[in-house]
XYZ file of C-alpha atoms in Angstrom:
533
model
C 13.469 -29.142 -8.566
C 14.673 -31.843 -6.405
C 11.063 -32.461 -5.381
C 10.170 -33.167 -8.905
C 12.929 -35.270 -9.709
C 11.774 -37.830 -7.080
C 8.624 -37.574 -7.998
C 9.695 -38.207 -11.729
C 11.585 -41.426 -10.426
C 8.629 -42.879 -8.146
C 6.157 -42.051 -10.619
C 9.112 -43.114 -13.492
C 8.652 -47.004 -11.186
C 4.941 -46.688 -11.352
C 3.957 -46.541 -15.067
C 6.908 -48.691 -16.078
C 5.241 -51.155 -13.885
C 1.287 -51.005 -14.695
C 1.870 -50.933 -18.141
C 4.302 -54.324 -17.926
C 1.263 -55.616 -16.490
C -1.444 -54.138 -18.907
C 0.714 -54.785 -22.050
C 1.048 -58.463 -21.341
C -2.529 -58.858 -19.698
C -4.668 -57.194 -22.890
C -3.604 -56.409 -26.839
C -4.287 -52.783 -25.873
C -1.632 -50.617 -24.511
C -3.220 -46.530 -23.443
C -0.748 -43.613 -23.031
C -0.410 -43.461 -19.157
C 0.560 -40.155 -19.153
C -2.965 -38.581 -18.202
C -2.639 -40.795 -14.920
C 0.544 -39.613 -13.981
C -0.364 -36.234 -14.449
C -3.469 -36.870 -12.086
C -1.151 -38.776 -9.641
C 1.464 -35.528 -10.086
C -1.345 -33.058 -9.205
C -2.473 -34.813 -5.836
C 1.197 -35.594 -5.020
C 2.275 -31.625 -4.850
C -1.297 -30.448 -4.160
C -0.630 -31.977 -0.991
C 3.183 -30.910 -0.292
C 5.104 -27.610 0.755
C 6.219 -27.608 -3.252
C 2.785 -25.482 -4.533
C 4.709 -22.190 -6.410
C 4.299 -22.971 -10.244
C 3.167 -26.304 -9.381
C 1.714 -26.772 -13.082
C 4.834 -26.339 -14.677
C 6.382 -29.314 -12.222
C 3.103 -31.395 -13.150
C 4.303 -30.970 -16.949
C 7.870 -32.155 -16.167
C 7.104 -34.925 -14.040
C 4.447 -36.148 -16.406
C 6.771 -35.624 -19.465
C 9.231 -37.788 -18.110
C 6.958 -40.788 -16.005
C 5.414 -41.349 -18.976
C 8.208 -42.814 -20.606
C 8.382 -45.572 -18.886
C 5.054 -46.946 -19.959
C 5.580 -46.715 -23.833
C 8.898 -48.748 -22.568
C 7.316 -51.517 -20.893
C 4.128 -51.269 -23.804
C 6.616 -51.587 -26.616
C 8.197 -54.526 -24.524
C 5.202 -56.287 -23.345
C 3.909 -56.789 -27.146
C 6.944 -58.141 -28.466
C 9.749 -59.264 -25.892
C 7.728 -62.341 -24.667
C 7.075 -64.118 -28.349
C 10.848 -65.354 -27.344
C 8.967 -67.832 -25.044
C 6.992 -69.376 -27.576
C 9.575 -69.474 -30.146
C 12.443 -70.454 -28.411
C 11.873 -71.260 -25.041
C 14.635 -72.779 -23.996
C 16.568 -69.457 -24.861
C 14.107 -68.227 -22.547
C 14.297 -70.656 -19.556
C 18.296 -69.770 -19.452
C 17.721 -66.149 -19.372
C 14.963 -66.148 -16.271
C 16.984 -68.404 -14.465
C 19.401 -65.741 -13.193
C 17.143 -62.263 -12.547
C 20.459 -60.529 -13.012
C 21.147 -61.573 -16.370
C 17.320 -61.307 -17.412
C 17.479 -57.274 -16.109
C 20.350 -56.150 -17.836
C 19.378 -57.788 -20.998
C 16.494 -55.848 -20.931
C 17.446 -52.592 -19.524
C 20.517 -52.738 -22.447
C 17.411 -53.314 -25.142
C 15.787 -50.158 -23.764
C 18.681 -47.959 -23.476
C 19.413 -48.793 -27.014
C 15.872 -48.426 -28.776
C 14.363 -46.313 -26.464
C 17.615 -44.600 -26.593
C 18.306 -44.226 -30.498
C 14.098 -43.559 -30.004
C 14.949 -40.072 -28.018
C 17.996 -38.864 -30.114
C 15.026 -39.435 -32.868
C 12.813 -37.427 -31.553
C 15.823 -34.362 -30.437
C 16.457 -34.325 -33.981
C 12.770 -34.082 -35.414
C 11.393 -32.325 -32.865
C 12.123 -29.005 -34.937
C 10.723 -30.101 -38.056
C 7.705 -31.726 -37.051
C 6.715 -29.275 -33.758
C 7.671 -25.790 -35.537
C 7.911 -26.241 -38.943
C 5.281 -28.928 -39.853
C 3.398 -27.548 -36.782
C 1.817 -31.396 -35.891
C -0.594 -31.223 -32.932
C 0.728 -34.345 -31.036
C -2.719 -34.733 -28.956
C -1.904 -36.800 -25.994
C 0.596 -33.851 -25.169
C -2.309 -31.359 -25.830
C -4.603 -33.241 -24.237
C -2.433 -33.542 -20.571
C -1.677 -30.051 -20.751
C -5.587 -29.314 -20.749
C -6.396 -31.719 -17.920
C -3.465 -30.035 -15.868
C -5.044 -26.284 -16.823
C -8.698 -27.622 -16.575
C -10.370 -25.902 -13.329
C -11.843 -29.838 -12.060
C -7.938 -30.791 -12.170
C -8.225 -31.744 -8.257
C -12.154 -33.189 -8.645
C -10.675 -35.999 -11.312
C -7.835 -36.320 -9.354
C -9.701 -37.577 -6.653
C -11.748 -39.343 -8.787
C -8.909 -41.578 -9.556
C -7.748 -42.063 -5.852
C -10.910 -43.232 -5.749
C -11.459 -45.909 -8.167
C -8.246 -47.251 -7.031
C -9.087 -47.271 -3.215
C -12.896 -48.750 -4.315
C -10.645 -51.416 -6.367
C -8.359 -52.613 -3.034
C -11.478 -53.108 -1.584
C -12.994 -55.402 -4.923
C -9.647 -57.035 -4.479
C -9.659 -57.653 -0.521
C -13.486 -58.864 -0.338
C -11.874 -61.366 -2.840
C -9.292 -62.726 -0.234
C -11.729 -62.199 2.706
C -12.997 -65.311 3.342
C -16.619 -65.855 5.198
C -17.715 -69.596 6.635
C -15.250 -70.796 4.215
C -16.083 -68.789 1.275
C -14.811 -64.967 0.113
C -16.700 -61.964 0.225
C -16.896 -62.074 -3.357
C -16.083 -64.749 -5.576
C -13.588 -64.576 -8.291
C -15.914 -65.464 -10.935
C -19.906 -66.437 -11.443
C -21.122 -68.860 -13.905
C -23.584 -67.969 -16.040
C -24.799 -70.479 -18.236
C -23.648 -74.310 -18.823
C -21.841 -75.871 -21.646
C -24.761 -76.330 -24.582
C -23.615 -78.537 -27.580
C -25.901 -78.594 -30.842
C -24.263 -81.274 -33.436
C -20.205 -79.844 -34.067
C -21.671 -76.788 -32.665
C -20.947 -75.848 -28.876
C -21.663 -72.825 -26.567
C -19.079 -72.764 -23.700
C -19.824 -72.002 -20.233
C -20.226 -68.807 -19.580
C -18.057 -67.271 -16.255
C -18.335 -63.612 -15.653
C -14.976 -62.379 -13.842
C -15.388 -60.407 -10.963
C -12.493 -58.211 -12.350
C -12.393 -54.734 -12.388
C -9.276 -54.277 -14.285
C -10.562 -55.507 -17.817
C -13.458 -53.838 -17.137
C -11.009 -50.637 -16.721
C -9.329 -51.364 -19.881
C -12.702 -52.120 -21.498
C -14.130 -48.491 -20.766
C -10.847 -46.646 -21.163
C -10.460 -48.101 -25.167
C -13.961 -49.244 -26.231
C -13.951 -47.771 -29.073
C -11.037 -49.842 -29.984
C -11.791 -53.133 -29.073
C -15.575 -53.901 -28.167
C -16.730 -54.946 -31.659
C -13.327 -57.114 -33.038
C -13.741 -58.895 -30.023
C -17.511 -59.333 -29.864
C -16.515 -61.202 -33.844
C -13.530 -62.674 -32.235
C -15.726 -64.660 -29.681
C -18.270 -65.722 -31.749
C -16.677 -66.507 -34.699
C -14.900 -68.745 -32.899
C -18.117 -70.411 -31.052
C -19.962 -70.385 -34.953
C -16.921 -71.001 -37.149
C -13.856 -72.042 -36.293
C -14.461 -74.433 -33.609
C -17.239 -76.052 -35.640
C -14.451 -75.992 -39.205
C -11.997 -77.829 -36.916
C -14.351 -80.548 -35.785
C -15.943 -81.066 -39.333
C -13.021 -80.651 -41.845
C -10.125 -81.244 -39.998
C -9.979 -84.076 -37.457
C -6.556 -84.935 -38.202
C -5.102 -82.253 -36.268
C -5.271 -81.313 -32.932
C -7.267 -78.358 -31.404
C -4.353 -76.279 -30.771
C -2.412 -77.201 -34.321
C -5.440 -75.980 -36.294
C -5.986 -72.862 -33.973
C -2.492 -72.086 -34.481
C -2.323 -72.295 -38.012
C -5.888 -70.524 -38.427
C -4.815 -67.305 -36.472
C -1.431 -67.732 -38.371
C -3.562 -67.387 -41.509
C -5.266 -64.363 -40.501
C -1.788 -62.844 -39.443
C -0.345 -62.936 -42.992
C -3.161 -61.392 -44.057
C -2.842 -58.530 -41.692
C 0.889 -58.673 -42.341
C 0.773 -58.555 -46.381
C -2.167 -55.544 -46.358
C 0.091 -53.287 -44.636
C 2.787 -53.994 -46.684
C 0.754 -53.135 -49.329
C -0.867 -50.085 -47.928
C 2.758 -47.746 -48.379
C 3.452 -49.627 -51.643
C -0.024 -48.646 -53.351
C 0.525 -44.716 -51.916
C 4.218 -44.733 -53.253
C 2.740 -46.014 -56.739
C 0.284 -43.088 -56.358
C 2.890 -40.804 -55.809
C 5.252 -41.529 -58.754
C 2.062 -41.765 -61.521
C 1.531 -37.866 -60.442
C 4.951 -37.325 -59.801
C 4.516 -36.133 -56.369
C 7.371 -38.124 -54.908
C 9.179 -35.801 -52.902
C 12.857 -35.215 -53.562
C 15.423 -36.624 -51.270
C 17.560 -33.561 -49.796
C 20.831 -34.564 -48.935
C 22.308 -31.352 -47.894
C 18.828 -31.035 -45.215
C 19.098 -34.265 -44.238
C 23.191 -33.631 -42.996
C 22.184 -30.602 -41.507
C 19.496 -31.878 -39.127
C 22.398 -35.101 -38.773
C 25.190 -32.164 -37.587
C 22.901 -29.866 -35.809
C 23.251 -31.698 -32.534
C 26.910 -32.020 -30.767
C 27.770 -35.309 -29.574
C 27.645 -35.661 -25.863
C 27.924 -38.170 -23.299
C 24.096 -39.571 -23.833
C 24.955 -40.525 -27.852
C 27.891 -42.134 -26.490
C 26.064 -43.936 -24.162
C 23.486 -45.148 -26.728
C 25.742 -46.161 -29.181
C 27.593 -48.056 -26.788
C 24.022 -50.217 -25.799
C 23.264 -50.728 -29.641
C 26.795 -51.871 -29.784
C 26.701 -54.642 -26.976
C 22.831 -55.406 -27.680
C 23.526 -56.319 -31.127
C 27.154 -57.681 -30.705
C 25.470 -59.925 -28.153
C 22.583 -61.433 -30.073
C 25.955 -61.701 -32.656
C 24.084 -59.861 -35.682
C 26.162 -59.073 -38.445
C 27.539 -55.649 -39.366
C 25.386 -55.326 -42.134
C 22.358 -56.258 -40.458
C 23.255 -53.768 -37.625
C 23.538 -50.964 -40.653
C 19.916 -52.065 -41.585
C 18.235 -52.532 -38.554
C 19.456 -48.894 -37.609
C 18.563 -47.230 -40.934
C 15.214 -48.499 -41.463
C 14.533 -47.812 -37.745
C 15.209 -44.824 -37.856
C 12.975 -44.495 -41.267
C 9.981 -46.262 -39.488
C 10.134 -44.408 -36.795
C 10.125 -40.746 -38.507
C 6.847 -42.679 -40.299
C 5.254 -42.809 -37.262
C 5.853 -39.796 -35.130
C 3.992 -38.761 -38.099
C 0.822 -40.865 -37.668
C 1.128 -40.018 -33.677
C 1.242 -36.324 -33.891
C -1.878 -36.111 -36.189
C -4.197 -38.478 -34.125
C -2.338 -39.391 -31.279
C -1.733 -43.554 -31.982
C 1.729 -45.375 -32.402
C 1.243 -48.478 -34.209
C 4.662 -49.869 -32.711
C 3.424 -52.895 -34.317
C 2.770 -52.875 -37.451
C 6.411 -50.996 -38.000
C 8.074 -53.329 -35.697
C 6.870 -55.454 -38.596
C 7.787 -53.688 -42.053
C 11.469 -53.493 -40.293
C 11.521 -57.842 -39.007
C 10.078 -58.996 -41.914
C 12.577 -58.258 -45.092
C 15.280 -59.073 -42.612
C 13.676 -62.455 -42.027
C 13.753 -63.224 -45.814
C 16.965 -61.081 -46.303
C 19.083 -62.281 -44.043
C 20.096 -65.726 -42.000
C 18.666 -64.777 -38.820
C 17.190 -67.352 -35.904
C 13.824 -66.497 -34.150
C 15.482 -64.901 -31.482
C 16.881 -62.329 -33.233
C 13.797 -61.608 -35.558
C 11.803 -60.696 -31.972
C 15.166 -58.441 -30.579
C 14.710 -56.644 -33.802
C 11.136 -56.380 -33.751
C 11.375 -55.101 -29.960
C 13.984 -52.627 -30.842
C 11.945 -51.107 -33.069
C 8.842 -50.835 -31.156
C 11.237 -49.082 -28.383
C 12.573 -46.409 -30.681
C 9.142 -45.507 -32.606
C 7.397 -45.553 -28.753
C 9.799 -43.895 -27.163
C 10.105 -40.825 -29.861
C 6.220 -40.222 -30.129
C 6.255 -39.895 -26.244
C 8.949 -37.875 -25.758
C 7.426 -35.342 -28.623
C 4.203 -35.546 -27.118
C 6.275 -34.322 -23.772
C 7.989 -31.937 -25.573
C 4.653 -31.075 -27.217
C 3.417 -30.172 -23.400
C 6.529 -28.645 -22.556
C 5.610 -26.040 -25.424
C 2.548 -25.319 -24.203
C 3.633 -25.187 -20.323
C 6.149 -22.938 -21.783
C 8.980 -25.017 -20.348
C 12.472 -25.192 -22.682
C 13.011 -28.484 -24.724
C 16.250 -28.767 -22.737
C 14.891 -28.665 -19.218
C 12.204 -31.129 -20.009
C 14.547 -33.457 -21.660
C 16.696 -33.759 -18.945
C 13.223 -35.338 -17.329
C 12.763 -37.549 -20.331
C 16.036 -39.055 -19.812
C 15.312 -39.381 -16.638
C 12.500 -41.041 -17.087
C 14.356 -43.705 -19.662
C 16.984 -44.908 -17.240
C 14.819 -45.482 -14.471
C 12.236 -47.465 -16.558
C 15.393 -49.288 -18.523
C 16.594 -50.866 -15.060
C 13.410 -51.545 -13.813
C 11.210 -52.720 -16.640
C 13.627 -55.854 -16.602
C 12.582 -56.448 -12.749
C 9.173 -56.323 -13.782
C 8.874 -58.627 -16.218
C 11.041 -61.015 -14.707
C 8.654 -60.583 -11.577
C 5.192 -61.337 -13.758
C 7.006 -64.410 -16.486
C 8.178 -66.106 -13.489
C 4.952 -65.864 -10.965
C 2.224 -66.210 -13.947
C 1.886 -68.789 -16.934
C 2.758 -66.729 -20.050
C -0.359 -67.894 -22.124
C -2.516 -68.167 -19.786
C -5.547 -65.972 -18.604
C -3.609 -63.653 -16.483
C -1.115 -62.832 -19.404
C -2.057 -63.765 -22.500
C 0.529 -61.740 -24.225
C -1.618 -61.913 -27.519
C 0.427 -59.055 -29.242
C 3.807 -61.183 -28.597
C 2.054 -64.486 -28.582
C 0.605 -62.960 -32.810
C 4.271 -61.892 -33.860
C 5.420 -65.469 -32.984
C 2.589 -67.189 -34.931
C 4.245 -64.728 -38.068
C 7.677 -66.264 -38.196
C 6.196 -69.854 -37.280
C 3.514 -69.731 -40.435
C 5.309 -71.836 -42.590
C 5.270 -74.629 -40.398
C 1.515 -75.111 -40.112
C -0.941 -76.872 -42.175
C -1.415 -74.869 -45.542
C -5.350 -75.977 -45.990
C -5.979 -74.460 -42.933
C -3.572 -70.943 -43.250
C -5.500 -70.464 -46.038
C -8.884 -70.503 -44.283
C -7.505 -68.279 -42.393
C -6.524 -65.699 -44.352
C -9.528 -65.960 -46.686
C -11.402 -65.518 -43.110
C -8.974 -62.146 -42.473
C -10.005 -61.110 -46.045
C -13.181 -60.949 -45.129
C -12.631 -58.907 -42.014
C -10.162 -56.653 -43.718
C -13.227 -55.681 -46.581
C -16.143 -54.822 -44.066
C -13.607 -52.712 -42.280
C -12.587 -54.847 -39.176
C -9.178 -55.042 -37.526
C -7.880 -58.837 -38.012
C -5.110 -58.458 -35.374
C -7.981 -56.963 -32.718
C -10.237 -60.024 -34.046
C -7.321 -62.208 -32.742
C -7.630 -61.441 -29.364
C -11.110 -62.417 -29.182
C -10.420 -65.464 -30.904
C -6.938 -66.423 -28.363
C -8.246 -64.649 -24.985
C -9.794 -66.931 -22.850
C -13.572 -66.158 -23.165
C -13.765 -64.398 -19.621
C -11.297 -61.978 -20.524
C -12.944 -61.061 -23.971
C -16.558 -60.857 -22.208
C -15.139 -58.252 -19.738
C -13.011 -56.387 -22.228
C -16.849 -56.691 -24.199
C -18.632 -55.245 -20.825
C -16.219 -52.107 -20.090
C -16.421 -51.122 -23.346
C -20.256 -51.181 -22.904
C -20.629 -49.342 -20.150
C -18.189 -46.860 -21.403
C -20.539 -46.899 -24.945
C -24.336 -46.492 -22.552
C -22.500 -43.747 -20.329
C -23.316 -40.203 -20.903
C -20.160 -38.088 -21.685
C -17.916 -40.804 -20.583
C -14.814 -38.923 -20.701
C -15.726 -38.094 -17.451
C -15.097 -41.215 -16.047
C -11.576 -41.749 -17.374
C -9.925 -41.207 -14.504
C -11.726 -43.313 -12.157
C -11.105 -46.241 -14.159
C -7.546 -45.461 -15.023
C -6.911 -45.345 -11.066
C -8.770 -48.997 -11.379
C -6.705 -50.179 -14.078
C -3.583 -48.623 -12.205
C -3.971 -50.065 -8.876
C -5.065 -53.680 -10.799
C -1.816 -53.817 -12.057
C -0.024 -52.913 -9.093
C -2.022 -55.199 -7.335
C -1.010 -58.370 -9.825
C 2.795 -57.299 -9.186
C 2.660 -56.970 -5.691
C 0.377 -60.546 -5.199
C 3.193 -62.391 -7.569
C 5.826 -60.766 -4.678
C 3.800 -61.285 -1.402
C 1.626 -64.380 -2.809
């Protein structure tokens, strides 16, 4: 047991920091628990710890994996607070102290009020409603699976081929490295308003990673990201509106397209509720259930704890009492909406609930920026922590492993990545231009383009949104469009080239793990360059 527990801390360190990386880096954030249970495997295949090793794997994994859903749900929304009020921002990272206990009280209150979520549905949704939850299904085969060890090894060695990618990079030979960063590939070509950049292929194994791991997700928005932007909007900008700057009309373009994104999935529950009442489906509101799932669970220390972070988070950011009572409620609501979305198909869109909670308390309320993106964080803690810790209790099920034993993990799992997802961050927005190509932090830099949207030109918010119209009816994401439209053109093409190789490659799950040990060790590697560099 004691073995484990380490093992749940180290590994607790390791997702919390590659996914504070890979959160901030690309708009995509995968479930790291397959990697930790592949890191789990090799780390007590090769100690004196082997009886009923699987079950261990299962309650390490259960509870690492926390920590990345903590520093996902951060990395998309926590670092819109630079763009919208950075000054806010420059006072909080100039004391590291301050900056890490802000954060690690924001997880211990969503993530927190996100576990006492999921202890209270886990009945309903596990045994009664009998939901699959298929990232814990899916870990619990690759832990049972007979070439456990073989993909193991397979990621041990896409990381240790990556160090080497990496150190050819610094290796320098008569004055130049090994390998170079990046190769150009064609030169700037201009045609009238119309102009092809030049093209520079990055030498960069981690978006290629993240390319292959989620190219099903991601190839083609970005593919019509990038060239809309070469065919469309850069042309539109030059032709129709030479009044404003570059950056003023991208701004208010993408801002366009956001609404559009923003009022569809508004719409989206509103049209199925509509349904419901014409055929008087509409299922009746049970009070007396509803108190009895409330007053199954004693109150212990942990609830204590949690309501004591909610209390000081919000009191704090000096939110009203009644918009404490709200944010709570219809957190709670959102996130019972999306454990069940994640236990049928295995996705958390933290967004897009983060969302239906900030945006009728922007238009109900007197709130500043600031306190739009806490609430919009919180609730991308709560619903991401909940869906992992059912998919964990999911595996625990199978493993046959009690709910209480593994939850003693998950919690373990929570502190650890509360106090050090602040250190991370604080680590990467300090060392690395938020914006820039390294982080990009699209998903956080999209949310702050949604509270700034009245501010931009109206002419060209609405090309925008007739242009996210258009996506929306032939069935593309607009928010995935986004990033190829923000990303710097490198990143998109190599985002573009993983999920190629992933889409030409025979059974490609088979691959996974070598380039989630690539991904991995990238991230580690960007962490420990901003320390060491």
């Amino acid at each position: 047991m004691s073995y484990s527990v380490i093992l749940c801390v180290i590994l607790s360190l390791f997702s919390t920091g590659v996914m504070s990386y890979v959160s901030m880096a690309t708009p995509i954030g995968p479930w790291i628990a397959p990697t930790v249970a592949l890191l789990a495997l090799i780390l007590f295949k090769f100690s004196r710890y082997r009886s009923s090793h699987n079950t261990s794997i299962a309650l390490v994994t259960a509870g690492a994996s926390v920590g990345g859903i903590v520093a996902t749900a951060l990395g998309f929304s926590f670092p819109a607070i630079y763009f919208s009020d950075p000054h806010t921002f420059a006072q909080w990272t100039a004391s590291p102290f301050t900056f890490s206990c802000l954060v690690a009280c924001l997880v211990l209150a969503g993530g927190g009020l996100g576990l006492l979520c999921a202890q209270m549905l886990e009945a309903p949704l596990l045994d009664r409603q009998k939901l699959p939850f298929p990232i814990g299904e899916m870990v619990y085969k690759l832990i049972q699976a007979s070439d456990s060890v073989g993909k193991a090894y397979q990621l041990i060695f896409g990381a240790l081929l990556t160090c080497a990618m990496y150190a050819a990079q610094i290796i320098t030979y008569r004055g130049a490295p090994l390998i170079a960063r990046s190769y150009a590939l064609t030169s700037t070509v201009s045609v009238g308003a119309w102009a092809l950049p030049a093209l520079l292929f990055d030498v960069s194994p981690f978006v290629w990673a993240i390319g292959f791991v989620t190219g099903h997700l991601i190839a083609l928005p970005l593919a019509v990201g990038a060239l809309s932007k070469i065919i469309i909007i850069d042309p539109l900008s030059k032709l129709a509106f030479t009044e404003l700057s570059y950056s003023e009309f991208i701004l208010a373009f993408c801002s366009g397209m956001i609404v559009v994104s923003t009022v569809l999935g508004f719409s989206k529950p509103i049209r199925r509720l509509y349904y419901l009442m014409r055929t008087r489906k509409v299922p009746s509101f049970d009070g007396n259930k509803m108190m009895r799932i409330l007053t199954s669970h004693t109150i212990g220390p942990e609830h204590v704890l949690i309501l004591s972070a909610i209390l000081v988070l919000f009191s704090y950011f000096q939110m009203a009492w009644y918009v404490q009572i709200y944010t709570i409620v219809l957190t709670v609501v959102m996130t019972y909406q999306l454990l069940l979305i994640a236990g049928r198909i295995g996705l958390a869109p933290l967004g897009r609930f983060a969302t239906f909670v900030m945006i009728p308390a922007l238009f109900l309320f007197k709130l500043d920026t600031v306190q739009l993106i806490i609430i919009a964080t919180f609730v991308e803690l709560c619903g991401g922590v909940a869906a992992d810790i059912l998919f964990g209790q999911r595996l625990a099920r199978l493993s046959g492993i009690s709910s209480d034993r593994v939850r003693m993990f998950q919690w373990i799992g929570l502190c650890i990545s509360a106090f050090a997802a602040g250190i991370f961050l604080y680590v990467l927005v300090t060392n690395f231009q938020l914006g820039s190509s390294v982080l990009c932090v699209q998903k956080a830099y999209a949310r702050h383009l949604m509270l700034a949207a009245t501010t931009f030109n109206y002419a060209v918010l609405g090309c925008g949104m007739i242009f996210g119209l258009i996506l929306t009816y032939v069935n593309i994401n607009p928010a995935l469009v986004l990033g190829g439209i923000l990303m710097p053109l490198p990143l998109s093409l190599g985002l573009i080239v993983g999920a190629l190789i992933a889409w030409i490659c025979p059974d490609y799950e088979r691959y996974i793990p070598f380039w989630s040990g690539v991904f991995a060790i990238s991230s580690l590697w960007m962490i420990l360059s901003a320390l060491c560099f």
